[in-house]
């Protein structure tokens, strides 16, 4: 079974709004990563947060990690149409990286 | 800078035909290399990974095989394709050190077996 599961499966918002996606996982982790995938393309690494970190920022991205609840969230602020993509969380080492099934984000202009 | 090339982008093959997908990495040496498959609307399933030339680990039993004839070349093959082999195949690489946790993906191959 998947280690990480994203919620919601699909999210549709207006341009300029914030988008929040959640990820839950089952076992203890050393770090958690978020990736983005444009339709029909490969995944692009967005951000990695370690188990001893609670929050991390990168541009318009904000990731939080709650190891007690085994969950993470990805917030995209001031969304743009170009943010339309699928977003995946992943846990484990690179050799055993386990991906969730993703959240499909649609940002409407 | 490092780049990863994967081809072809799209492939339509009849059932029972062979398959060869190729992936090459530039700008790094001794990378870890990976083949993933992604079903429509789903997450990624790791098929194979390699830590060096000729060293292949298979994650799931299947109709596919992988080879690494050169340090930065990774090939996914099949002798006879099945309908169930259809999917989106992604090659990826990571650094070989213990702290290299990020994956860098190719642009993918959409395989349709008819």
PDB file of C-alpha atoms in Angstrom:
ATOM      1  CA  UNK A   1       0.000   0.000   0.000  1.00  0.00           C
ATOM      2  CA  UNK A   2       1.072   3.612  -0.459  1.00  0.00           C
ATOM      3  CA  UNK A   3       2.998   5.176   2.392  1.00  0.00           C
ATOM      4  CA  UNK A   4       1.763   8.677   1.665  1.00  0.00           C
ATOM      5  CA  UNK A   5      -1.791   9.566   0.747  1.00  0.00           C
ATOM      6  CA  UNK A   6      -2.752  13.019  -0.436  1.00  0.00           C
ATOM      7  CA  UNK A   7      -5.997  14.748   0.324  1.00  0.00           C
ATOM      8  CA  UNK A   8      -8.012  15.988  -1.471  1.00  0.00           C
ATOM      9  CA  UNK A   9      -7.685  13.959  -4.654  1.00  0.00           C
ATOM     10  CA  UNK A  10      -8.725  16.998  -6.667  1.00  0.00           C
ATOM     11  CA  UNK A  11      -8.856  20.704  -5.891  1.00  0.00           C
ATOM     12  CA  UNK A  12     -10.122  23.544  -8.044  1.00  0.00           C
ATOM     13  CA  UNK A  13      -9.574  27.177  -7.061  1.00  0.00           C
ATOM     14  CA  UNK A  14      -9.539  30.635  -8.579  1.00  0.00           C
ATOM     15  CA  UNK A  15      -6.312  32.361  -9.477  1.00  0.00           C
ATOM     16  CA  UNK A  16      -5.011  34.357  -6.539  1.00  0.00           C
ATOM     17  CA  UNK A  17      -6.472  32.039  -3.913  1.00  0.00           C
ATOM     18  CA  UNK A  18      -4.364  29.812  -1.694  1.00  0.00           C
ATOM     19  CA  UNK A  19      -4.271  26.074  -2.231  1.00  0.00           C
ATOM     20  CA  UNK A  20      -3.699  23.592   0.581  1.00  0.00           C
ATOM     21  CA  UNK A  21      -2.960  19.934   0.060  1.00  0.00           C
ATOM     22  CA  UNK A  22      -2.468  17.372   2.772  1.00  0.00           C
ATOM     23  CA  UNK A  23      -0.461  14.186   3.019  1.00  0.00           C
ATOM     24  CA  UNK A  24      -0.751  11.437   5.595  1.00  0.00           C
ATOM     25  CA  UNK A  25       1.730   8.634   6.067  1.00  0.00           C
ATOM     26  CA  UNK A  26       1.878   5.505   8.157  1.00  0.00           C
ATOM     27  CA  UNK A  27       5.364   4.825   9.473  1.00  0.00           C
ATOM     28  CA  UNK A  28       8.087   6.980  10.975  1.00  0.00           C
ATOM     29  CA  UNK A  29      10.107   9.008   8.514  1.00  0.00           C
ATOM     30  CA  UNK A  30      13.430  10.819   8.217  1.00  0.00           C
ATOM     31  CA  UNK A  31      12.080  13.307   5.727  1.00  0.00           C
ATOM     32  CA  UNK A  32       9.129  14.014   3.479  1.00  0.00           C
ATOM     33  CA  UNK A  33       9.255  15.443  -0.014  1.00  0.00           C
ATOM     34  CA  UNK A  34       6.774  17.152  -2.295  1.00  0.00           C
ATOM     35  CA  UNK A  35       6.882  16.853  -6.069  1.00  0.00           C
ATOM     36  CA  UNK A  36       4.918  18.469  -8.844  1.00  0.00           C
ATOM     37  CA  UNK A  37       3.907  16.885 -12.144  1.00  0.00           C
ATOM     38  CA  UNK A  38       2.535  18.751 -15.100  1.00  0.00           C
ATOM     39  CA  UNK A  39       0.241  16.677 -17.282  1.00  0.00           C
ATOM     40  CA  UNK A  40       2.173  14.127 -19.325  1.00  0.00           C
ATOM     41  CA  UNK A  41       5.529  15.173 -17.901  1.00  0.00           C
ATOM     42  CA  UNK A  42       8.032  13.981 -15.344  1.00  0.00           C
ATOM     43  CA  UNK A  43       7.968  14.958 -11.690  1.00  0.00           C
ATOM     44  CA  UNK A  44       9.829  17.966 -10.397  1.00  0.00           C
ATOM     45  CA  UNK A  45      11.133  18.138  -6.847  1.00  0.00           C
ATOM     46  CA  UNK A  46       9.666  21.063  -4.917  1.00  0.00           C
ATOM     47  CA  UNK A  47      10.758  20.828  -1.327  1.00  0.00           C
ATOM     48  CA  UNK A  48      12.105  18.438   1.298  1.00  0.00           C
ATOM     49  CA  UNK A  49      11.318  18.743   4.980  1.00  0.00           C
ATOM     50  CA  UNK A  50      13.170  16.725   7.593  1.00  0.00           C
ATOM     51  CA  UNK A  51      11.579  15.006  10.544  1.00  0.00           C
ATOM     52  CA  UNK A  52      13.059  17.539  12.984  1.00  0.00           C
ATOM     53  CA  UNK A  53      11.600  20.479  11.069  1.00  0.00           C
ATOM     54  CA  UNK A  54       8.063  21.762  11.506  1.00  0.00           C
ATOM     55  CA  UNK A  55       7.829  24.258   8.696  1.00  0.00           C
ATOM     56  CA  UNK A  56       9.729  25.160   5.575  1.00  0.00           C
ATOM     57  CA  UNK A  57       9.290  27.850   2.938  1.00  0.00           C
ATOM     58  CA  UNK A  58      10.327  28.121  -0.682  1.00  0.00           C
ATOM     59  CA  UNK A  59       8.979  31.087  -2.596  1.00  0.00           C
ATOM     60  CA  UNK A  60       5.170  30.787  -2.599  1.00  0.00           C
ATOM     61  CA  UNK A  61       5.356  27.291  -1.104  1.00  0.00           C
ATOM     62  CA  UNK A  62       4.974  26.537   2.567  1.00  0.00           C
ATOM     63  CA  UNK A  63       5.276  22.993   3.879  1.00  0.00           C
ATOM     64  CA  UNK A  64       4.459  21.880   7.392  1.00  0.00           C
ATOM     65  CA  UNK A  65       5.173  18.568   9.044  1.00  0.00           C
ATOM     66  CA  UNK A  66       3.482  17.126  12.119  1.00  0.00           C
ATOM     67  CA  UNK A  67       5.226  13.878  13.002  1.00  0.00           C
ATOM     68  CA  UNK A  68       2.858  13.234  15.919  1.00  0.00           C
ATOM     69  CA  UNK A  69      -0.054  13.138  13.484  1.00  0.00           C
ATOM     70  CA  UNK A  70       2.016  11.645  10.670  1.00  0.00           C
ATOM     71  CA  UNK A  71       0.869  14.348   8.313  1.00  0.00           C
ATOM     72  CA  UNK A  72       2.198  17.139   6.129  1.00  0.00           C
ATOM     73  CA  UNK A  73       0.607  19.972   4.256  1.00  0.00           C
ATOM     74  CA  UNK A  74       1.647  21.932   1.196  1.00  0.00           C
ATOM     75  CA  UNK A  75       0.348  25.470   0.886  1.00  0.00           C
ATOM     76  CA  UNK A  76       0.655  27.391  -2.353  1.00  0.00           C
ATOM     77  CA  UNK A  77      -0.085  31.060  -1.813  1.00  0.00           C
ATOM     78  CA  UNK A  78      -1.435  33.462  -4.424  1.00  0.00           C
ATOM     79  CA  UNK A  79      -1.951  30.652  -6.921  1.00  0.00           C
ATOM     80  CA  UNK A  80      -1.484  31.124 -10.638  1.00  0.00           C
ATOM     81  CA  UNK A  81      -2.892  29.260 -13.619  1.00  0.00           C
ATOM     82  CA  UNK A  82       0.622  27.877 -14.166  1.00  0.00           C
ATOM     83  CA  UNK A  83       0.379  26.094 -10.798  1.00  0.00           C
ATOM     84  CA  UNK A  84      -2.145  23.699 -12.356  1.00  0.00           C
ATOM     85  CA  UNK A  85      -0.553  20.283 -11.918  1.00  0.00           C
ATOM     86  CA  UNK A  86      -0.597  17.150  -9.784  1.00  0.00           C
ATOM     87  CA  UNK A  87       1.212  17.318  -6.475  1.00  0.00           C
ATOM     88  CA  UNK A  88       2.679  14.274  -4.770  1.00  0.00           C
ATOM     89  CA  UNK A  89       4.172  13.686  -1.374  1.00  0.00           C
ATOM     90  CA  UNK A  90       6.862  11.061  -0.999  1.00  0.00           C
ATOM     91  CA  UNK A  91       8.586   9.420   1.934  1.00  0.00           C
ATOM     92  CA  UNK A  92      11.602   7.222   2.339  1.00  0.00           C
ATOM     93  CA  UNK A  93      15.121   7.220   1.000  1.00  0.00           C
ATOM     94  CA  UNK A  94      15.771   7.807  -2.701  1.00  0.00           C
ATOM     95  CA  UNK A  95      16.182   4.069  -3.236  1.00  0.00           C
ATOM     96  CA  UNK A  96      12.833   3.344  -1.646  1.00  0.00           C
ATOM     97  CA  UNK A  97      10.852   6.496  -2.234  1.00  0.00           C
ATOM     98  CA  UNK A  98       7.136   5.852  -1.871  1.00  0.00           C
ATOM     99  CA  UNK A  99       4.710   8.230  -3.536  1.00  0.00           C
ATOM    100  CA  UNK A 100       1.104   8.975  -2.758  1.00  0.00           C
ATOM    101  CA  UNK A 101      -1.512   9.021  -5.483  1.00  0.00           C
ATOM    102  CA  UNK A 102      -1.439  12.807  -5.713  1.00  0.00           C
ATOM    103  CA  UNK A 103      -3.690  15.837  -5.601  1.00  0.00           C
ATOM    104  CA  UNK A 104      -4.780  17.278  -8.936  1.00  0.00           C
ATOM    105  CA  UNK A 105      -4.802  21.048  -8.564  1.00  0.00           C
ATOM    106  CA  UNK A 106      -6.614  23.185 -11.116  1.00  0.00           C
ATOM    107  CA  UNK A 107      -6.198  26.948 -10.908  1.00  0.00           C
ATOM    108  CA  UNK A 108      -8.832  28.769 -12.910  1.00  0.00           C
ATOM    109  CA  UNK A 109      -7.888  32.102 -14.505  1.00  0.00           C
TER     110      UNK A 109
ATOM    111  CA  UNK B   1      24.463  21.046 -14.620  1.00  0.00           C
ATOM    112  CA  UNK B   2      22.884  17.632 -14.652  1.00  0.00           C
ATOM    113  CA  UNK B   3      20.322  16.625 -17.244  1.00  0.00           C
ATOM    114  CA  UNK B   4      18.366  13.473 -17.885  1.00  0.00           C
ATOM    115  CA  UNK B   5      17.133  12.376 -21.278  1.00  0.00           C
ATOM    116  CA  UNK B   6      14.439   9.804 -21.827  1.00  0.00           C
ATOM    117  CA  UNK B   7      13.034   8.621 -25.125  1.00  0.00           C
ATOM    118  CA  UNK B   8      10.808   8.116 -26.925  1.00  0.00           C
ATOM    119  CA  UNK B   9       8.104  10.405 -25.542  1.00  0.00           C
ATOM    120  CA  UNK B  10       5.283   8.305 -26.966  1.00  0.00           C
ATOM    121  CA  UNK B  11       5.203   4.716 -28.133  1.00  0.00           C
ATOM    122  CA  UNK B  12       2.429   2.521 -29.485  1.00  0.00           C
ATOM    123  CA  UNK B  13       3.285  -1.136 -29.687  1.00  0.00           C
ATOM    124  CA  UNK B  14       1.301  -4.294 -30.490  1.00  0.00           C
ATOM    125  CA  UNK B  15       0.930  -7.043 -27.935  1.00  0.00           C
ATOM    126  CA  UNK B  16       3.800  -9.504 -28.157  1.00  0.00           C
ATOM    127  CA  UNK B  17       6.280  -7.025 -29.591  1.00  0.00           C
ATOM    128  CA  UNK B  18       9.568  -6.156 -27.873  1.00  0.00           C
ATOM    129  CA  UNK B  19      10.272  -2.966 -25.976  1.00  0.00           C
ATOM    130  CA  UNK B  20      13.333  -0.850 -25.390  1.00  0.00           C
ATOM    131  CA  UNK B  21      13.202   2.468 -23.550  1.00  0.00           C
ATOM    132  CA  UNK B  22      16.417   4.334 -22.991  1.00  0.00           C
ATOM    133  CA  UNK B  23      17.479   6.866 -20.415  1.00  0.00           C
ATOM    134  CA  UNK B  24      20.758   8.736 -20.135  1.00  0.00           C
ATOM    135  CA  UNK B  25      22.063  11.146 -17.550  1.00  0.00           C
ATOM    136  CA  UNK B  26      24.615  13.870 -18.159  1.00  0.00           C
ATOM    137  CA  UNK B  27      26.658  15.998 -15.823  1.00  0.00           C
ATOM    138  CA  UNK B  28      27.083  13.528 -12.985  1.00  0.00           C
ATOM    139  CA  UNK B  29      28.933  10.306 -12.379  1.00  0.00           C
ATOM    140  CA  UNK B  30      27.888   7.126 -10.614  1.00  0.00           C
ATOM    141  CA  UNK B  31      24.249   8.140 -10.195  1.00  0.00           C
ATOM    142  CA  UNK B  32      21.593   5.861  -8.794  1.00  0.00           C
ATOM    143  CA  UNK B  33      19.112   5.203 -11.594  1.00  0.00           C
ATOM    144  CA  UNK B  34      15.443   4.276 -11.414  1.00  0.00           C
ATOM    145  CA  UNK B  35      12.546   3.157 -13.597  1.00  0.00           C
ATOM    146  CA  UNK B  36       9.039   3.979 -12.393  1.00  0.00           C
ATOM    147  CA  UNK B  37       5.638   3.243 -13.882  1.00  0.00           C
ATOM    148  CA  UNK B  38       2.631   5.447 -13.354  1.00  0.00           C
ATOM    149  CA  UNK B  39      -0.906   4.280 -14.042  1.00  0.00           C
ATOM    150  CA  UNK B  40      -3.376   6.964 -15.144  1.00  0.00           C
ATOM    151  CA  UNK B  41      -4.287   9.238 -12.244  1.00  0.00           C
ATOM    152  CA  UNK B  42      -2.180   7.291  -9.801  1.00  0.00           C
ATOM    153  CA  UNK B  43       1.098   7.501  -7.948  1.00  0.00           C
ATOM    154  CA  UNK B  44       4.370   5.992  -9.020  1.00  0.00           C
ATOM    155  CA  UNK B  45       5.439   2.393  -8.706  1.00  0.00           C
ATOM    156  CA  UNK B  46       9.156   1.668  -8.538  1.00  0.00           C
ATOM    157  CA  UNK B  47      10.099  -1.028 -11.053  1.00  0.00           C
ATOM    158  CA  UNK B  48      13.904  -1.144 -10.962  1.00  0.00           C
ATOM    159  CA  UNK B  49      16.797   0.704  -9.469  1.00  0.00           C
ATOM    160  CA  UNK B  50      20.518   0.495 -10.079  1.00  0.00           C
ATOM    161  CA  UNK B  51      23.454   1.627  -7.975  1.00  0.00           C
ATOM    162  CA  UNK B  52      26.092   0.830 -10.592  1.00  0.00           C
ATOM    163  CA  UNK B  53      26.920  -0.762 -13.925  1.00  0.00           C
ATOM    164  CA  UNK B  54      25.353  -4.185 -14.177  1.00  0.00           C
ATOM    165  CA  UNK B  55      23.697  -3.864 -10.751  1.00  0.00           C
ATOM    166  CA  UNK B  56      19.926  -4.033 -11.031  1.00  0.00           C
ATOM    167  CA  UNK B  57      17.356  -4.468  -8.288  1.00  0.00           C
ATOM    168  CA  UNK B  58      13.824  -5.409  -9.214  1.00  0.00           C
ATOM    169  CA  UNK B  59      11.016  -4.247  -6.981  1.00  0.00           C
ATOM    170  CA  UNK B  60       8.088  -6.130  -8.458  1.00  0.00           C
ATOM    171  CA  UNK B  61       7.831  -9.306 -10.517  1.00  0.00           C
ATOM    172  CA  UNK B  62       6.785  -8.467 -14.023  1.00  0.00           C
ATOM    173  CA  UNK B  63       7.219  -8.833 -17.723  1.00  0.00           C
ATOM    174  CA  UNK B  64       9.971  -6.215 -17.852  1.00  0.00           C
ATOM    175  CA  UNK B  65      13.715  -6.168 -17.326  1.00  0.00           C
ATOM    176  CA  UNK B  66      16.306  -3.444 -16.933  1.00  0.00           C
ATOM    177  CA  UNK B  67      19.963  -3.141 -17.808  1.00  0.00           C
ATOM    178  CA  UNK B  68      22.709  -0.637 -17.126  1.00  0.00           C
ATOM    179  CA  UNK B  69      25.430  -1.142 -19.725  1.00  0.00           C
ATOM    180  CA  UNK B  70      27.162   2.158 -18.944  1.00  0.00           C
ATOM    181  CA  UNK B  71      27.411   4.357 -15.870  1.00  0.00           C
ATOM    182  CA  UNK B  72      24.852   6.875 -17.072  1.00  0.00           C
ATOM    183  CA  UNK B  73      22.643   4.711 -19.260  1.00  0.00           C
ATOM    184  CA  UNK B  74      19.610   2.798 -18.084  1.00  0.00           C
ATOM    185  CA  UNK B  75      17.455   0.667 -20.372  1.00  0.00           C
ATOM    186  CA  UNK B  76      14.015  -0.811 -19.791  1.00  0.00           C
ATOM    187  CA  UNK B  77      13.156  -3.796 -21.941  1.00  0.00           C
ATOM    188  CA  UNK B  78      10.607  -6.459 -22.632  1.00  0.00           C
ATOM    189  CA  UNK B  79      10.757  -9.420 -24.977  1.00  0.00           C
ATOM    190  CA  UNK B  80       6.988  -9.603 -25.413  1.00  0.00           C
ATOM    191  CA  UNK B  81       4.689  -6.794 -24.333  1.00  0.00           C
ATOM    192  CA  UNK B  82       1.387  -7.428 -22.588  1.00  0.00           C
ATOM    193  CA  UNK B  83      -1.671  -5.187 -22.561  1.00  0.00           C
ATOM    194  CA  UNK B  84      -1.041  -4.592 -18.866  1.00  0.00           C
ATOM    195  CA  UNK B  85       2.357  -3.054 -19.668  1.00  0.00           C
ATOM    196  CA  UNK B  86       0.625   0.090 -20.906  1.00  0.00           C
ATOM    197  CA  UNK B  87       1.396   3.122 -18.793  1.00  0.00           C
ATOM    198  CA  UNK B  88       3.595   6.127 -18.278  1.00  0.00           C
ATOM    199  CA  UNK B  89       7.213   5.171 -17.671  1.00  0.00           C
ATOM    200  CA  UNK B  90       9.581   7.504 -15.913  1.00  0.00           C
ATOM    201  CA  UNK B  91      13.314   7.320 -15.547  1.00  0.00           C
ATOM    202  CA  UNK B  92      14.959   9.122 -12.649  1.00  0.00           C
ATOM    203  CA  UNK B  93      18.325   9.585 -11.016  1.00  0.00           C
ATOM    204  CA  UNK B  94      19.645  10.518  -7.623  1.00  0.00           C
ATOM    205  CA  UNK B  95      23.078  11.122  -6.209  1.00  0.00           C
ATOM    206  CA  UNK B  96      24.821   8.076  -4.844  1.00  0.00           C
ATOM    207  CA  UNK B  97      25.654   9.429  -1.398  1.00  0.00           C
ATOM    208  CA  UNK B  98      23.599   8.548   1.638  1.00  0.00           C
ATOM    209  CA  UNK B  99      22.290  12.100   1.950  1.00  0.00           C
ATOM    210  CA  UNK B 100      21.214  12.390  -1.673  1.00  0.00           C
ATOM    211  CA  UNK B 101      17.501  11.928  -1.205  1.00  0.00           C
ATOM    212  CA  UNK B 102      15.956  13.859  -4.096  1.00  0.00           C
ATOM    213  CA  UNK B 103      14.972  12.285  -7.363  1.00  0.00           C
ATOM    214  CA  UNK B 104      15.346  14.001 -10.713  1.00  0.00           C
ATOM    215  CA  UNK B 105      12.978  12.724 -13.371  1.00  0.00           C
ATOM    216  CA  UNK B 106      13.021  12.456 -17.112  1.00  0.00           C
ATOM    217  CA  UNK B 107      10.070  13.655 -19.149  1.00  0.00           C
ATOM    218  CA  UNK B 108       8.499  10.208 -19.399  1.00  0.00           C
ATOM    219  CA  UNK B 109       7.373   7.762 -22.073  1.00  0.00           C
ATOM    220  CA  UNK B 110       3.688   7.114 -22.656  1.00  0.00           C
ATOM    221  CA  UNK B 111       3.469   3.474 -23.736  1.00  0.00           C
ATOM    222  CA  UNK B 112       0.282   2.117 -25.245  1.00  0.00           C
ATOM    223  CA  UNK B 113       0.141  -1.604 -25.918  1.00  0.00           C
ATOM    224  CA  UNK B 114      -2.664  -2.509 -28.317  1.00  0.00           C
TER     225      UNK B 114
END
